[in-house]
Amino acid sequence: MKNILFVSSECVPFIKTGGLADVVGSLPKCFDKKEYDVRVFLPKYSCMKEQYKNALQYVCHFYMDFAGKSQYVGVLETEYDGVKFYFLDNEYYFTGDRPYTEHHWDIEKFMYFDRAVLSALPVIGFRPQVIHCHDWQTGLIPVYLHDSFAGGEFYQGIKSVMTIHNLKFQGNDGVPRFKWLSGLSDYYFSIDKLRTEQDGNMLKGGLVYADAITTVSQTYAYEIQTPFFGERLDGLMRARQHDLRGIVNGIDYNEFDPAKDMMINQKYDKKTVFKKKINNKRALQTELGLELDDNRFLVGIVSRLTDQKGFDLIAYMMENICQQNVQVVVLGTGDYKYEDMFRYFAGKYPNKVSANIYYSEEMAHKIYASCDAFLMPSLFEPCGLSQLMALRYGTVPIVRETGGLKDTVYPYNIFDNTGTGFSFANYNAHEMYNTLMYAKYIYEDKREDWNGIVFRGMEQDFSWQTSALKYKEMYDWLIGG
Ligand code: GLC
């Protein structure tokens, strides 16, 4: 039996702020239980839903020296969808109405988490051969495995993997505070180890000390070796390029299945999409107070409303877009300037724009199942999951060619009638607008071609099958080597 431990700061269905949670929630169940025992360690946040907190069972507790104090470490567990989840309990650190709050506090919280997870393993009696760490919050685990935890027999030979879901977030803090909290010696704070300029950097620690590094698409794996995408770690990424793999994310094909989806009005599959999907469009137009019109090009957006996702391009062209025969539905929260921008246009063009400034899984499913196209003009996108959901629901993605968007959406070619979506190369508002208008033209004037795009999109396979195999290969290689 091969023991693998995932460590993460979020995971569906327990706690989610972004795509990281979807990945950690869906990948562990994809491994054959006869060969792999995959378990997951998460913080027990007080802001988790009661139903999940109530399902947790006490396992053990102990005290650990951290930040000059002896601190409580509790471990609880539950099983979900056949996977065992451990929750680290400490009410001093994991209270509050959100998983992430103030920057310095988050650093201290996740340093505590990293040390506590490693300390808990012998107590719960689970010895992983590989610890798979996700994003900066878990970056000190590979470092500790080389440092304070290197001596003991239990930890010897444990391999670590660091997965980058987004290189922009690194978890850094001034060296003195970082050193004190982490308990790491001066040795670690040179520029070839944990230091970036004046700061200690948790993700960098993980990237220097992990036995293997992965990120969530092949293109992003190349991009982060360049200065623009590298977020000041491009040199390190180049130095470790032989230990770096790009493995594209999948989505849970049971949860996202238009033929079985309980949240949508009308179920359909690729055989019935052209007859039945229109019922969802009508239902959504009605629910959101948009003009009822079968042939109006309906564009969906489900996203965090932040700069990363390309909303400055949309803001710049929104007036022009609204002058056209289109409808736009947006769902999500984020930067106030984008929230207000969408509210403004929804007020000005109530028949055309629907601004849903909140998050709801149900509304997200309805949008995927109702729209004609899905817009995602990201500045950078390590993988992106929404375009995969859109493809699965026969909603044509319109994306910028970056990261995972480039790897998963094949641009329509009018001459040989191929492709699963539309894309543009440069981060330029008019280029985005022209691509959107080109898609609208194909939708309106070449409906057969359009339907071909929809159908090919639905035929793609972005379930976890292929990608989970690549993780398996990596685990096996680490364990064997
Ligand atoms: C981050 C990235 C996104 C990726 C997700 C899951 O949220 O921004 O592109 O899909 O992680 O890996």
Short mmCIF file of C-alpha atoms and ligand atoms in Angstrom, two decimals:
data_model
loop_
_atom_site.label_atom_id
_atom_site.label_comp_id
_atom_site.label_asym_id
_atom_site.label_seq_id
_atom_site.Cartn_x
_atom_site.Cartn_y
_atom_site.Cartn_z
CA MET A 1 0.00 0.00 0.00
CA LYS A 2 1.26 3.46 -0.89
CA ASN A 3 0.40 6.15 1.62
CA ILE A 4 -0.09 9.66 0.31
CA LEU A 5 -1.02 12.69 2.42
CA PHE A 6 -2.49 15.83 0.90
CA VAL A 7 -2.08 18.96 2.98
CA SER A 8 -4.11 22.00 2.04
CA SER A 9 -5.74 25.13 3.42
CA GLU A 10 -9.02 24.51 1.58
CA CYS A 11 -11.02 21.64 0.15
CA VAL A 12 -14.52 21.12 -1.26
CA PRO A 13 -17.05 20.57 0.31
CA PHE A 14 -15.65 21.70 3.66
CA ILE A 15 -14.20 25.10 2.87
CA LYS A 16 -13.65 26.98 -0.37
CA THR A 17 -12.39 30.33 -1.59
CA GLY A 18 -11.14 29.27 -5.02
CA GLY A 19 -10.18 26.55 -7.48
CA LEU A 20 -7.61 25.07 -5.08
CA ALA A 21 -10.52 23.72 -3.03
CA ASP A 22 -12.05 21.99 -6.06
CA VAL A 23 -8.79 20.29 -6.93
CA VAL A 24 -8.03 19.06 -3.40
CA GLY A 25 -11.65 17.95 -3.07
CA SER A 26 -11.77 15.93 -6.27
CA LEU A 27 -8.28 14.49 -6.89
CA PRO A 28 -7.81 12.24 -3.79
CA LYS A 29 -10.78 10.02 -4.68
CA CYS A 30 -9.34 9.24 -8.11
CA PHE A 31 -6.72 6.77 -6.88
CA ASP A 32 -7.29 3.06 -6.75
CA LYS A 33 -7.95 2.19 -3.11
CA LYS A 34 -6.27 -1.19 -3.44
CA GLU A 35 -2.98 0.47 -4.22
CA TYR A 36 -3.13 3.94 -2.64
CA ASP A 37 -4.24 5.17 0.74
CA VAL A 38 -4.73 8.89 0.11
CA ARG A 39 -5.70 11.05 3.06
CA VAL A 40 -6.11 14.79 3.44
CA PHE A 41 -5.14 17.19 6.27
CA LEU A 42 -7.01 20.50 6.63
CA PRO A 43 -7.44 23.15 9.32
CA LYS A 44 -10.66 22.93 11.30
CA TYR A 45 -12.01 26.41 10.65
CA SER A 46 -14.81 27.62 12.86
CA CYS A 47 -16.41 29.15 9.74
CA MET A 48 -17.09 25.72 8.21
CA LYS A 49 -20.75 24.76 7.92
CA GLU A 50 -22.20 23.18 11.06
CA GLN A 51 -23.13 19.99 9.20
CA TYR A 52 -19.44 19.32 8.47
CA LYS A 53 -18.19 20.31 11.91
CA ASN A 54 -20.76 18.07 13.53
CA ALA A 55 -19.61 15.07 11.52
CA LEU A 56 -16.04 15.25 12.88
CA GLN A 57 -14.81 12.65 15.38
CA TYR A 58 -12.13 13.29 17.96
CA VAL A 59 -8.86 11.41 17.35
CA CYS A 60 -6.28 12.82 19.76
CA HIS A 61 -4.68 15.95 21.13
CA PHE A 62 -1.27 17.02 22.37
CA TYR A 63 0.75 20.16 23.03
CA MET A 64 3.44 21.56 20.77
CA ASP A 65 5.99 24.35 21.30
CA PHE A 66 5.33 27.08 18.80
CA ALA A 67 6.04 30.82 18.80
CA GLY A 68 7.30 30.77 22.35
CA LYS A 69 4.29 29.01 23.80
CA SER A 70 3.05 25.54 24.36
CA GLN A 71 0.06 25.29 22.03
CA TYR A 72 -2.86 22.92 21.76
CA VAL A 73 -3.04 20.63 18.73
CA GLY A 74 -6.24 18.65 18.29
CA VAL A 75 -6.94 16.17 15.53
CA LEU A 76 -10.40 15.21 14.32
CA GLU A 77 -11.39 13.02 11.43
CA THR A 78 -14.20 12.16 9.08
CA GLU A 79 -14.70 10.12 5.98
CA TYR A 80 -16.23 11.67 2.90
CA ASP A 81 -16.76 10.01 -0.47
CA GLY A 82 -14.46 7.19 0.63
CA VAL A 83 -11.55 9.48 1.56
CA LYS A 84 -10.26 10.05 5.09
CA PHE A 85 -9.95 13.71 6.11
CA TYR A 86 -8.11 14.94 9.19
CA PHE A 87 -8.84 18.35 10.66
CA LEU A 88 -6.36 20.24 12.76
CA ASP A 89 -8.07 21.87 15.69
CA ASN A 90 -6.82 25.03 17.38
CA GLU A 91 -9.35 27.70 18.27
CA TYR A 92 -6.75 30.40 18.73
CA TYR A 93 -5.72 30.18 15.08
CA PHE A 94 -8.67 28.87 13.12
CA THR A 95 -11.51 31.10 14.30
CA GLY A 96 -13.00 33.98 12.33
CA ASP A 97 -15.55 34.20 9.58
CA ARG A 98 -13.11 33.43 6.74
CA PRO A 99 -10.13 31.09 6.30
CA TYR A 100 -7.77 33.94 5.41
CA THR A 101 -7.75 37.28 7.17
CA GLU A 102 -4.84 39.58 7.93
CA HIS A 103 -1.57 38.86 6.15
CA HIS A 104 0.79 38.56 9.16
CA TRP A 105 -1.74 36.59 11.09
CA ASP A 106 -2.17 34.17 8.17
CA ILE A 107 1.58 33.59 8.05
CA GLU A 108 1.68 32.68 11.74
CA LYS A 109 -1.45 30.53 11.41
CA PHE A 110 -0.13 28.41 8.56
CA MET A 111 3.36 28.07 10.02
CA TYR A 112 1.66 26.64 13.05
CA PHE A 113 -0.42 24.41 10.76
CA ASP A 114 2.63 23.05 8.88
CA ARG A 115 4.50 22.18 12.06
CA ALA A 116 1.41 20.76 13.74
CA VAL A 117 0.52 18.50 10.79
CA LEU A 118 3.99 16.93 10.80
CA SER A 119 3.93 16.57 14.58
CA ALA A 120 0.53 14.88 14.47
CA LEU A 121 1.46 12.11 12.03
CA PRO A 122 3.13 9.69 14.48
CA VAL A 123 0.38 10.38 17.03
CA ILE A 124 -2.39 9.38 14.61
CA GLY A 125 -0.24 6.54 13.31
CA PHE A 126 -0.26 7.41 9.62
CA ARG A 127 3.12 7.47 7.90
CA PRO A 128 2.86 8.81 4.35
CA GLN A 129 5.53 7.97 1.82
CA VAL A 130 4.69 11.19 0.02
CA ILE A 131 3.33 14.44 1.43
CA HIS A 132 1.66 16.44 -1.29
CA CYS A 133 1.61 20.14 -0.37
CA HIS A 134 -0.60 22.75 -2.03
CA ASP A 135 0.29 26.44 -2.34
CA TRP A 136 2.16 28.74 0.03
CA GLN A 137 0.16 27.80 3.12
CA THR A 138 1.93 24.44 3.19
CA GLY A 139 5.34 25.63 1.98
CA LEU A 140 7.23 24.97 5.22
CA ILE A 141 6.44 21.25 5.26
CA PRO A 142 9.20 20.32 2.78
CA VAL A 143 11.58 22.60 4.72
CA TYR A 144 10.76 21.04 8.09
CA LEU A 145 11.24 17.58 6.63
CA HIS A 146 14.84 18.60 6.00
CA ASP A 147 15.20 20.39 9.31
CA SER A 148 13.54 19.81 12.66
CA PHE A 149 11.87 16.60 11.52
CA ALA A 150 14.85 15.12 9.65
CA GLY A 151 16.28 13.22 12.61
CA GLY A 152 13.49 10.91 13.70
CA GLU A 153 13.12 7.48 12.22
CA PHE A 154 9.45 8.06 11.51
CA TYR A 155 10.09 10.92 9.11
CA GLN A 156 13.14 9.56 7.38
CA GLY A 157 12.60 9.01 3.68
CA ILE A 158 9.26 10.83 3.48
CA LYS A 159 9.18 12.58 0.12
CA SER A 160 7.42 15.85 -0.56
CA VAL A 161 5.67 17.40 -3.56
CA MET A 162 4.87 21.07 -3.86
CA THR A 163 2.01 22.03 -6.19
CA ILE A 164 1.70 25.62 -7.37
CA HIS A 165 -1.89 26.64 -7.96
CA ASN A 166 -1.03 30.30 -8.16
CA LEU A 167 2.52 31.64 -7.93
CA LYS A 168 1.30 35.14 -7.13
CA PHE A 169 0.58 34.24 -3.52
CA GLN A 170 3.77 33.32 -1.69
CA GLY A 171 3.33 33.96 2.02
CA ASN A 172 6.20 36.25 2.91
CA ASP A 173 7.06 38.24 5.99
CA GLY A 174 10.08 40.12 7.38
CA VAL A 175 13.00 37.83 8.20
CA PRO A 176 13.14 38.41 12.00
CA ARG A 177 9.49 37.57 12.54
CA PHE A 178 9.61 34.73 10.01
CA LYS A 179 12.66 33.24 11.71
CA TRP A 180 11.17 33.45 15.16
CA LEU A 181 7.83 31.92 14.21
CA SER A 182 9.22 29.20 11.99
CA GLY A 183 12.01 28.25 14.38
CA LEU A 184 14.38 27.95 11.42
CA SER A 185 18.01 29.01 11.83
CA ASP A 186 19.96 31.72 9.97
CA TYR A 187 21.18 29.08 7.56
CA TYR A 188 17.80 29.08 5.80
CA PHE A 189 17.61 32.81 5.18
CA SER A 190 20.05 33.16 2.33
CA ILE A 191 18.83 34.15 -1.12
CA ASP A 192 19.25 30.62 -2.51
CA LYS A 193 16.92 29.30 0.20
CA LEU A 194 13.93 30.95 1.89
CA ARG A 195 14.73 34.62 1.49
CA THR A 196 13.37 36.94 -1.20
CA GLU A 197 14.82 40.43 -0.72
CA GLN A 198 14.03 41.38 2.90
CA ASP A 199 11.51 38.64 3.48
CA GLY A 200 11.26 35.04 4.38
CA ASN A 201 9.03 33.28 1.86
CA MET A 202 7.02 30.17 2.66
CA LEU A 203 6.31 29.10 -0.91
CA LYS A 204 9.93 29.57 -1.87
CA GLY A 205 10.89 27.26 0.98
CA GLY A 206 8.60 24.62 -0.44
CA LEU A 207 9.95 25.10 -3.94
CA VAL A 208 13.57 24.83 -2.82
CA TYR A 209 13.13 21.77 -0.60
CA ALA A 210 10.36 19.71 -2.21
CA ASP A 211 11.48 16.55 -4.00
CA ALA A 212 9.19 17.33 -6.91
CA ILE A 213 7.23 20.37 -8.03
CA THR A 214 4.08 20.45 -10.07
CA THR A 215 1.82 23.13 -11.38
CA VAL A 216 -1.63 22.91 -12.85
CA SER A 217 -0.99 23.15 -16.60
CA GLN A 218 1.86 22.62 -19.03
CA THR A 219 1.77 26.18 -20.33
CA TYR A 220 1.87 27.68 -16.84
CA ALA A 221 4.88 25.44 -16.10
CA TYR A 222 6.69 27.21 -18.95
CA GLU A 223 5.31 30.63 -18.19
CA ILE A 224 6.54 30.70 -14.58
CA GLN A 225 10.10 30.29 -15.84
CA THR A 226 9.80 33.77 -17.36
CA PRO A 227 9.95 37.09 -15.48
CA PHE A 228 6.36 38.22 -16.15
CA PHE A 229 4.66 35.11 -14.78
CA GLY A 230 7.49 34.11 -12.46
CA GLU A 231 6.60 36.61 -9.71
CA ARG A 232 10.32 36.99 -8.87
CA LEU A 233 10.79 33.25 -8.57
CA ASP A 234 11.37 32.61 -12.28
CA GLY A 235 15.10 32.04 -11.66
CA LEU A 236 14.31 29.36 -9.11
CA MET A 237 11.75 27.82 -11.46
CA ARG A 238 14.35 27.65 -14.22
CA ALA A 239 16.87 26.13 -11.84
CA ARG A 240 14.35 23.45 -10.90
CA GLN A 241 12.81 22.95 -14.34
CA HIS A 242 13.78 19.28 -14.40
CA ASP A 243 11.84 18.65 -11.21
CA LEU A 244 8.84 20.64 -12.43
CA ARG A 245 5.85 19.02 -14.13
CA GLY A 246 2.75 20.66 -15.55
CA ILE A 247 -0.28 18.46 -14.91
CA VAL A 248 -3.55 19.95 -16.05
CA ASN A 249 -6.43 19.91 -13.58
CA GLY A 250 -9.59 17.96 -14.18
CA ILE A 251 -13.08 18.52 -12.82
CA ASP A 252 -15.40 16.14 -11.05
CA TYR A 253 -17.51 14.69 -13.87
CA ASN A 254 -20.18 13.46 -11.47
CA GLU A 255 -20.70 16.82 -9.90
CA PHE A 256 -20.60 18.63 -13.23
CA ASP A 257 -22.84 16.61 -15.49
CA PRO A 258 -25.65 18.28 -17.43
CA ALA A 259 -27.39 14.90 -17.75
CA LYS A 260 -27.68 14.45 -13.96
CA ASP A 261 -27.45 17.96 -12.54
CA MET A 262 -30.16 18.54 -9.93
CA MET A 263 -29.52 22.27 -9.78
CA ILE A 264 -30.51 23.04 -13.36
CA ASN A 265 -33.93 23.41 -14.92
CA GLN A 266 -33.57 21.06 -17.85
CA LYS A 267 -31.16 18.14 -18.02
CA TYR A 268 -29.48 17.35 -21.32
CA ASP A 269 -26.50 15.60 -22.85
CA LYS A 270 -24.59 15.94 -26.08
CA LYS A 271 -27.31 14.18 -28.03
CA THR A 272 -30.10 16.46 -26.79
CA VAL A 273 -28.21 19.69 -26.24
CA PHE A 274 -29.52 21.43 -29.36
CA LYS A 275 -33.13 20.70 -28.49
CA LYS A 276 -33.19 21.01 -24.74
CA LYS A 277 -30.56 23.46 -23.55
CA ILE A 278 -32.67 26.37 -24.78
CA ASN A 279 -35.11 25.68 -21.93
CA ASN A 280 -32.40 26.57 -19.47
CA LYS A 281 -31.69 29.80 -21.32
CA ARG A 282 -35.36 30.76 -21.14
CA ALA A 283 -35.53 29.89 -17.44
CA LEU A 284 -32.43 31.95 -16.65
CA GLN A 285 -33.60 34.95 -18.67
CA THR A 286 -36.87 34.80 -16.76
CA GLU A 287 -35.28 34.30 -13.34
CA LEU A 288 -32.86 37.18 -13.81
CA GLY A 289 -35.28 39.57 -15.47
CA LEU A 290 -33.52 39.67 -18.82
CA GLU A 291 -35.45 40.04 -22.04
CA LEU A 292 -36.80 36.67 -23.19
CA ASP A 293 -35.12 36.02 -26.51
CA ASP A 294 -33.95 32.62 -27.78
CA ASN A 295 -31.57 34.10 -30.31
CA ARG A 296 -29.87 36.72 -28.19
CA PHE A 297 -26.19 35.84 -27.69
CA LEU A 298 -26.02 35.11 -23.95
CA VAL A 299 -22.56 35.40 -22.38
CA GLY A 300 -21.80 34.05 -18.89
CA ILE A 301 -19.07 34.97 -16.43
CA VAL A 302 -18.48 33.09 -13.16
CA SER A 303 -15.36 34.32 -11.44
CA ARG A 304 -13.62 36.06 -8.61
CA LEU A 305 -13.82 39.69 -9.73
CA THR A 306 -10.09 40.47 -9.62
CA ASP A 307 -7.40 41.82 -11.92
CA GLN A 308 -6.02 38.32 -12.54
CA LYS A 309 -9.21 37.39 -14.37
CA GLY A 310 -9.00 40.20 -16.94
CA PHE A 311 -11.83 42.39 -15.69
CA ASP A 312 -10.07 45.59 -16.67
CA LEU A 313 -10.46 44.50 -20.30
CA ILE A 314 -14.15 43.87 -19.77
CA ALA A 315 -14.63 47.17 -17.90
CA TYR A 316 -12.97 49.01 -20.77
CA MET A 317 -15.25 47.48 -23.42
CA MET A 318 -18.43 47.01 -21.40
CA GLU A 319 -20.25 50.01 -22.90
CA ASN A 320 -19.45 48.78 -26.42
CA ILE A 321 -20.55 45.26 -25.53
CA CYS A 322 -23.86 46.59 -24.21
CA GLN A 323 -24.47 48.43 -27.50
CA GLN A 324 -24.58 45.05 -29.23
CA ASN A 325 -27.33 42.50 -29.43
CA VAL A 326 -26.04 40.49 -26.46
CA GLN A 327 -26.83 39.64 -22.88
CA VAL A 328 -24.26 39.32 -20.11
CA VAL A 329 -24.73 37.41 -16.85
CA VAL A 330 -22.06 37.69 -14.19
CA LEU A 331 -21.74 35.82 -10.89
CA GLY A 332 -19.06 36.40 -8.27
CA THR A 333 -17.53 38.80 -5.79
CA GLY A 334 -14.21 40.55 -5.54
CA ASP A 335 -12.74 44.01 -6.04
CA TYR A 336 -15.30 46.72 -5.40
CA LYS A 337 -14.44 48.55 -8.60
CA TYR A 338 -15.53 45.53 -10.65
CA GLU A 339 -18.57 44.77 -8.51
CA ASP A 340 -19.72 48.36 -8.96
CA MET A 341 -18.92 48.36 -12.66
CA PHE A 342 -21.27 45.43 -13.24
CA ARG A 343 -23.95 46.95 -10.99
CA TYR A 344 -23.74 50.16 -12.97
CA PHE A 345 -24.25 48.42 -16.32
CA ALA A 346 -27.03 46.26 -14.91
CA GLY A 347 -28.78 49.47 -13.85
CA LYS A 348 -28.24 51.11 -17.21
CA TYR A 349 -29.18 48.08 -19.34
CA PRO A 350 -31.54 45.99 -17.21
CA ASN A 351 -32.68 43.89 -20.18
CA LYS A 352 -29.15 43.02 -21.14
CA VAL A 353 -26.97 42.78 -18.05
CA SER A 354 -27.52 40.79 -14.88
CA ALA A 355 -25.05 41.44 -12.07
CA ASN A 356 -25.13 38.78 -9.39
CA ILE A 357 -22.58 39.99 -6.88
CA TYR A 358 -22.52 36.99 -4.58
CA TYR A 359 -21.54 33.37 -4.92
CA SER A 360 -23.86 30.42 -5.26
CA GLU A 361 -22.98 26.98 -6.52
CA GLU A 362 -26.52 26.60 -7.82
CA MET A 363 -26.48 29.83 -9.81
CA ALA A 364 -23.07 28.85 -11.20
CA HIS A 365 -24.49 25.57 -12.51
CA LYS A 366 -27.47 27.40 -14.01
CA ILE A 367 -25.18 29.81 -15.83
CA TYR A 368 -23.04 26.99 -17.26
CA ALA A 369 -26.21 25.22 -18.39
CA SER A 370 -27.92 28.24 -19.96
CA CYS A 371 -25.44 30.51 -21.68
CA ASP A 372 -24.26 30.36 -25.27
CA ALA A 373 -20.72 31.46 -24.46
CA PHE A 374 -18.50 31.81 -21.41
CA LEU A 375 -15.99 34.67 -21.18
CA MET A 376 -12.62 34.30 -19.42
CA PRO A 377 -10.03 36.85 -20.60
CA SER A 378 -7.50 36.20 -17.79
CA LEU A 379 -4.22 38.05 -17.48
CA PHE A 380 -2.77 34.81 -16.21
CA GLU A 381 -4.48 31.53 -15.40
CA PRO A 382 -2.50 28.64 -13.90
CA CYS A 383 -5.25 26.25 -14.98
CA GLY A 384 -8.74 27.62 -14.71
CA LEU A 385 -11.63 25.30 -14.00
CA SER A 386 -14.62 27.31 -15.22
CA GLN A 387 -13.73 26.84 -18.88
CA LEU A 388 -13.72 23.07 -18.26
CA MET A 389 -17.16 23.30 -16.67
CA ALA A 390 -18.38 25.43 -19.59
CA LEU A 391 -17.10 22.87 -22.12
CA ARG A 392 -18.84 20.09 -20.25
CA TYR A 393 -22.14 22.00 -20.43
CA GLY A 394 -21.86 22.88 -24.11
CA THR A 395 -21.20 26.55 -23.37
CA VAL A 396 -18.52 27.85 -25.71
CA PRO A 397 -15.50 29.32 -23.89
CA ILE A 398 -13.96 32.58 -25.10
CA VAL A 399 -10.54 32.83 -23.45
CA ARG A 400 -7.17 34.48 -23.55
CA GLU A 401 -4.33 32.18 -24.57
CA THR A 402 -2.54 31.86 -21.25
CA GLY A 403 -1.80 29.00 -18.84
CA GLY A 404 -4.42 26.29 -18.66
CA LEU A 405 -6.80 28.23 -20.89
CA LYS A 406 -4.38 27.78 -23.75
CA ASP A 407 -4.02 24.07 -23.01
CA THR A 408 -7.72 23.24 -22.76
CA VAL A 409 -9.56 25.43 -25.29
CA TYR A 410 -8.80 24.81 -28.96
CA PRO A 411 -9.64 27.85 -31.08
CA TYR A 412 -12.28 27.55 -33.77
CA ASN A 413 -10.87 27.45 -37.28
CA ILE A 414 -13.38 28.54 -39.90
CA PHE A 415 -11.51 26.86 -42.77
CA ASP A 416 -11.35 23.33 -41.50
CA ASN A 417 -14.19 23.67 -39.02
CA THR A 418 -12.33 22.54 -35.91
CA GLY A 419 -11.99 23.83 -32.37
CA THR A 420 -13.90 23.95 -29.10
CA GLY A 421 -13.93 27.68 -28.39
CA PHE A 422 -12.50 31.08 -29.24
CA SER A 423 -9.27 32.63 -28.06
CA PHE A 424 -7.06 35.67 -28.42
CA ALA A 425 -3.37 36.13 -27.71
CA ASN A 426 -2.65 39.62 -26.43
CA TYR A 427 -3.87 41.22 -23.26
CA ASN A 428 -5.71 43.89 -25.17
CA ALA A 429 -9.28 45.08 -24.71
CA HIS A 430 -10.05 45.43 -28.41
CA GLU A 431 -8.64 42.03 -29.17
CA MET A 432 -10.95 40.56 -26.57
CA TYR A 433 -13.88 42.54 -27.92
CA ASN A 434 -13.20 41.52 -31.52
CA THR A 435 -12.99 37.87 -30.51
CA LEU A 436 -16.28 38.17 -28.64
CA MET A 437 -17.90 39.78 -31.69
CA TYR A 438 -16.45 37.12 -33.99
CA ALA A 439 -17.97 34.43 -31.78
CA LYS A 440 -21.30 36.26 -31.89
CA TYR A 441 -21.10 36.37 -35.68
CA ILE A 442 -20.53 32.60 -35.88
CA TYR A 443 -23.42 32.07 -33.46
CA GLU A 444 -25.78 34.26 -35.46
CA ASP A 445 -24.75 33.57 -39.05
CA LYS A 446 -23.12 30.16 -39.07
CA ARG A 447 -25.19 28.22 -36.61
CA GLU A 448 -24.10 24.84 -37.93
CA ASP A 449 -20.48 25.68 -37.33
CA TRP A 450 -21.41 27.01 -33.91
CA ASN A 451 -23.19 23.78 -33.04
CA GLY A 452 -20.11 21.87 -34.13
CA ILE A 453 -18.04 23.85 -31.61
CA VAL A 454 -20.58 23.10 -28.87
CA PHE A 455 -20.60 19.41 -29.68
CA ARG A 456 -16.83 19.02 -29.87
CA GLY A 457 -16.54 20.84 -26.55
CA MET A 458 -18.92 18.38 -24.92
CA GLU A 459 -16.92 15.48 -26.35
CA GLN A 460 -13.71 16.57 -24.64
CA ASP A 461 -12.61 14.61 -21.60
CA PHE A 462 -11.38 16.76 -18.73
CA SER A 463 -12.31 14.34 -16.01
CA TRP A 464 -9.45 13.48 -13.65
CA GLN A 465 -8.65 10.14 -15.30
CA THR A 466 -5.67 11.18 -17.41
CA SER A 467 -4.24 13.68 -14.95
CA ALA A 468 -4.57 11.41 -11.92
CA LEU A 469 -2.47 8.91 -13.83
CA LYS A 470 0.31 11.47 -14.12
CA TYR A 471 0.23 12.12 -10.37
CA LYS A 472 0.39 8.37 -9.80
CA GLU A 473 3.45 8.09 -12.01
CA MET A 474 5.10 10.84 -10.03
CA TYR A 475 4.26 9.27 -6.66
CA ASP A 476 5.54 5.90 -7.84
CA TRP A 477 8.73 7.45 -9.09
CA LEU A 478 9.26 9.26 -5.80
CA ILE A 479 8.55 6.20 -3.72
CA GLY A 480 10.65 3.91 -5.88
CA GLY A 481 13.60 6.28 -6.13
C1 GLC B 1 -5.88 28.81 -8.63
C2 GLC B 1 -5.62 29.30 -10.06
C3 GLC B 1 -6.52 28.61 -11.08
C4 GLC B 1 -6.48 27.10 -10.88
C5 GLC B 1 -6.80 26.74 -9.43
C6 GLC B 1 -6.75 25.26 -9.15
O1 GLC B 1 -7.11 29.28 -8.18
O2 GLC B 1 -5.77 30.72 -10.14
O3 GLC B 1 -6.11 28.92 -12.40
O4 GLC B 1 -7.40 26.48 -11.72
O5 GLC B 1 -5.87 27.39 -8.57
O6 GLC B 1 -5.51 24.69 -9.45
#
